């Protein structure tokens, strides 16, 4: 393989991995959002979350790592 072909292939692989990582993160965020929404007020209070904070918390990238 030529060096140029290797660099092109590596760039394509990196782009696909980045895309896959974004999809996985989105799936984790959606799952966290659904799980938090399913909790009642007392369960949320026990973990220190208010219902109006669920979306912000669920889609926080640090929360979903």
Short mmCIF file of N, CA and C in Angstrom, two decimals:
data_model
loop_
_atom_site.label_atom_id
_atom_site.label_comp_id
_atom_site.label_asym_id
_atom_site.label_seq_id
_atom_site.Cartn_x
_atom_site.Cartn_y
_atom_site.Cartn_z
N UNK A 1 0.84 -1.19 0.00
CA UNK A 1 0.00 0.00 0.00
C UNK A 1 0.88 1.24 0.00
N UNK A 2 0.41 2.21 -0.69
CA UNK A 2 1.16 3.45 -0.70
C UNK A 2 0.88 4.22 0.58
N UNK A 3 1.78 5.11 0.90
CA UNK A 3 1.65 5.94 2.09
C UNK A 3 0.38 6.79 2.04
N UNK A 4 0.08 7.32 0.87
CA UNK A 4 -1.12 8.15 0.71
C UNK A 4 -2.38 7.33 0.98
N UNK A 5 -2.42 6.13 0.44
CA UNK A 5 -3.58 5.27 0.65
C UNK A 5 -3.74 4.94 2.14
N UNK A 6 -2.63 4.68 2.83
CA UNK A 6 -2.68 4.39 4.26
C UNK A 6 -3.23 5.58 5.05
N UNK A 7 -2.80 6.78 4.68
CA UNK A 7 -3.29 7.98 5.39
C UNK A 7 -4.76 8.21 5.14
N UNK A 8 -5.19 7.98 3.91
CA UNK A 8 -6.62 8.14 3.58
C UNK A 8 -7.45 7.12 4.36
N UNK A 9 -6.99 5.88 4.36
CA UNK A 9 -7.70 4.82 5.08
C UNK A 9 -7.75 5.13 6.58
N UNK A 10 -6.66 5.61 7.15
CA UNK A 10 -6.62 5.96 8.57
C UNK A 10 -7.59 7.10 8.87
N UNK A 11 -7.70 8.07 7.99
CA UNK A 11 -8.63 9.19 8.18
C UNK A 11 -10.08 8.72 8.13
N UNK A 12 -10.37 7.81 7.22
CA UNK A 12 -11.72 7.26 7.12
C UNK A 12 -12.07 6.48 8.38
N UNK A 13 -11.15 5.67 8.85
CA UNK A 13 -11.38 4.88 10.06
C UNK A 13 -11.61 5.79 11.26
N UNK A 14 -10.80 6.84 11.38
CA UNK A 14 -10.95 7.79 12.49
C UNK A 14 -12.31 8.48 12.42
N UNK A 15 -12.74 8.89 11.24
CA UNK A 15 -14.03 9.56 11.10
C UNK A 15 -15.18 8.63 11.47
N UNK A 16 -15.10 7.38 11.05
CA UNK A 16 -16.14 6.40 11.39
C UNK A 16 -16.16 6.12 12.89
N UNK A 17 -15.00 6.06 13.52
CA UNK A 17 -14.95 5.84 14.97
C UNK A 17 -15.55 7.01 15.72
N UNK A 18 -15.26 8.23 15.26
CA UNK A 18 -15.84 9.42 15.88
C UNK A 18 -17.36 9.40 15.75
N UNK A 19 -17.85 9.02 14.59
CA UNK A 19 -19.28 8.93 14.37
C UNK A 19 -19.90 7.87 15.29
N UNK A 20 -19.26 6.73 15.41
CA UNK A 20 -19.76 5.66 16.28
C UNK A 20 -19.76 6.12 17.75
N UNK A 21 -18.72 6.83 18.15
CA UNK A 21 -18.65 7.34 19.53
C UNK A 21 -19.80 8.30 19.82
N UNK A 22 -20.13 9.16 18.86
CA UNK A 22 -21.26 10.09 19.03
C UNK A 22 -22.57 9.34 19.16
N UNK A 23 -22.76 8.32 18.36
CA UNK A 23 -24.00 7.52 18.42
C UNK A 23 -24.11 6.82 19.77
N UNK A 24 -23.02 6.25 20.24
CA UNK A 24 -23.03 5.57 21.54
C UNK A 24 -23.36 6.56 22.66
N UNK A 25 -22.76 7.74 22.63
CA UNK A 25 -23.04 8.76 23.64
C UNK A 25 -24.51 9.16 23.60
N UNK A 26 -25.05 9.36 22.42
CA UNK A 26 -26.47 9.72 22.28
C UNK A 26 -27.36 8.62 22.86
N UNK A 27 -27.01 7.38 22.62
CA UNK A 27 -27.80 6.27 23.17
C UNK A 27 -27.74 6.26 24.70
N UNK A 28 -26.56 6.51 25.26
CA UNK A 28 -26.41 6.56 26.72
C UNK A 28 -27.23 7.70 27.30
N UNK A 29 -27.18 8.85 26.64
CA UNK A 29 -27.95 10.01 27.11
C UNK A 29 -29.44 9.70 27.09
N UNK A 30 -29.91 9.12 26.02
CA UNK A 30 -31.33 8.78 25.90
C UNK A 30 -31.75 7.78 26.97
N UNK A 31 -30.91 6.80 27.22
CA UNK A 31 -31.22 5.80 28.24
C UNK A 31 -31.26 6.45 29.62
N UNK A 32 -30.30 7.30 29.93
CA UNK A 32 -30.28 7.98 31.23
C UNK A 32 -31.52 8.87 31.38
N UNK A 33 -31.88 9.55 30.31
CA UNK A 33 -33.06 10.42 30.34
C UNK A 33 -34.32 9.60 30.65
N UNK A 34 -34.49 8.49 29.95
CA UNK A 34 -35.67 7.63 30.18
C UNK A 34 -35.69 7.09 31.61
N UNK A 35 -34.53 6.66 32.10
CA UNK A 35 -34.46 6.11 33.45
C UNK A 35 -34.78 7.17 34.51
N UNK A 36 -34.23 8.36 34.33
CA UNK A 36 -34.52 9.43 35.29
C UNK A 36 -35.99 9.85 35.24
N UNK A 37 -36.55 9.90 34.04
CA UNK A 37 -37.97 10.27 33.90
C UNK A 37 -38.88 9.25 34.58
N UNK A 38 -38.46 8.00 34.61
CA UNK A 38 -39.31 6.95 35.19
C UNK A 38 -39.31 6.99 36.72
N UNK A 39 -38.40 7.74 37.30
CA UNK A 39 -38.32 7.79 38.77
C UNK A 39 -39.39 8.72 39.32
N UNK A 40 -39.87 8.41 40.53
CA UNK A 40 -40.84 9.30 41.16
C UNK A 40 -40.10 10.42 41.90
N UNK A 41 -40.86 11.37 42.44
CA UNK A 41 -40.26 12.55 43.08
C UNK A 41 -39.36 12.17 44.26
N UNK A 42 -39.75 11.18 45.02
CA UNK A 42 -38.96 10.79 46.18
C UNK A 42 -37.63 10.17 45.75
N UNK A 43 -37.66 9.31 44.74
CA UNK A 43 -36.42 8.70 44.25
C UNK A 43 -35.47 9.77 43.72
N UNK A 44 -36.03 10.73 43.00
CA UNK A 44 -35.20 11.83 42.49
C UNK A 44 -34.61 12.64 43.64
N UNK A 45 -35.43 12.93 44.64
CA UNK A 45 -34.96 13.69 45.80
C UNK A 45 -33.84 12.94 46.52
N UNK A 46 -33.97 11.62 46.59
CA UNK A 46 -32.95 10.81 47.26
C UNK A 46 -31.58 10.95 46.60
N UNK A 47 -31.56 11.16 45.31
CA UNK A 47 -30.28 11.31 44.60
C UNK A 47 -29.96 12.78 44.31
N UNK A 48 -30.79 13.67 44.84
CA UNK A 48 -30.51 15.10 44.74
C UNK A 48 -30.81 15.73 43.39
N UNK A 49 -31.81 15.20 42.71
CA UNK A 49 -32.17 15.72 41.39
C UNK A 49 -33.61 16.22 41.42
N UNK A 50 -33.83 17.37 40.82
CA UNK A 50 -35.18 17.90 40.64
C UNK A 50 -35.64 17.52 39.24
N UNK A 51 -36.93 17.31 39.09
CA UNK A 51 -37.48 16.87 37.81
C UNK A 51 -37.09 17.82 36.67
N UNK A 52 -37.05 19.12 36.94
CA UNK A 52 -36.72 20.05 35.87
C UNK A 52 -35.24 20.03 35.48
N UNK A 53 -34.42 19.28 36.22
CA UNK A 53 -32.99 19.14 35.89
C UNK A 53 -32.68 17.88 35.10
N UNK A 54 -33.67 17.02 34.89
CA UNK A 54 -33.42 15.71 34.28
C UNK A 54 -32.78 15.82 32.91
N UNK A 55 -33.32 16.64 32.05
CA UNK A 55 -32.78 16.73 30.68
C UNK A 55 -31.33 17.20 30.69
N UNK A 56 -31.06 18.24 31.47
CA UNK A 56 -29.70 18.77 31.54
C UNK A 56 -28.73 17.72 32.07
N UNK A 57 -29.14 17.00 33.09
CA UNK A 57 -28.27 15.98 33.70
C UNK A 57 -28.08 14.81 32.75
N UNK A 58 -29.16 14.33 32.15
CA UNK A 58 -29.08 13.16 31.27
C UNK A 58 -28.19 13.41 30.05
N UNK A 59 -28.20 14.65 29.56
CA UNK A 59 -27.42 14.94 28.36
C UNK A 59 -26.06 15.56 28.66
N UNK A 60 -25.68 15.56 29.94
CA UNK A 60 -24.35 16.01 30.34
C UNK A 60 -23.36 14.92 29.96
N UNK A 61 -22.42 15.23 29.09
CA UNK A 61 -21.48 14.23 28.60
C UNK A 61 -20.66 13.59 29.72
N UNK A 62 -20.32 14.34 30.75
CA UNK A 62 -19.54 13.78 31.85
C UNK A 62 -20.36 12.76 32.64
N UNK A 63 -21.66 12.97 32.74
CA UNK A 63 -22.55 12.05 33.46
C UNK A 63 -22.62 10.70 32.73
N UNK A 64 -22.53 10.71 31.44
CA UNK A 64 -22.73 9.50 30.64
C UNK A 64 -21.44 8.80 30.24
N UNK A 65 -20.37 9.09 30.88
CA UNK A 65 -19.11 8.40 30.56
C UNK A 65 -18.89 7.26 31.49
#
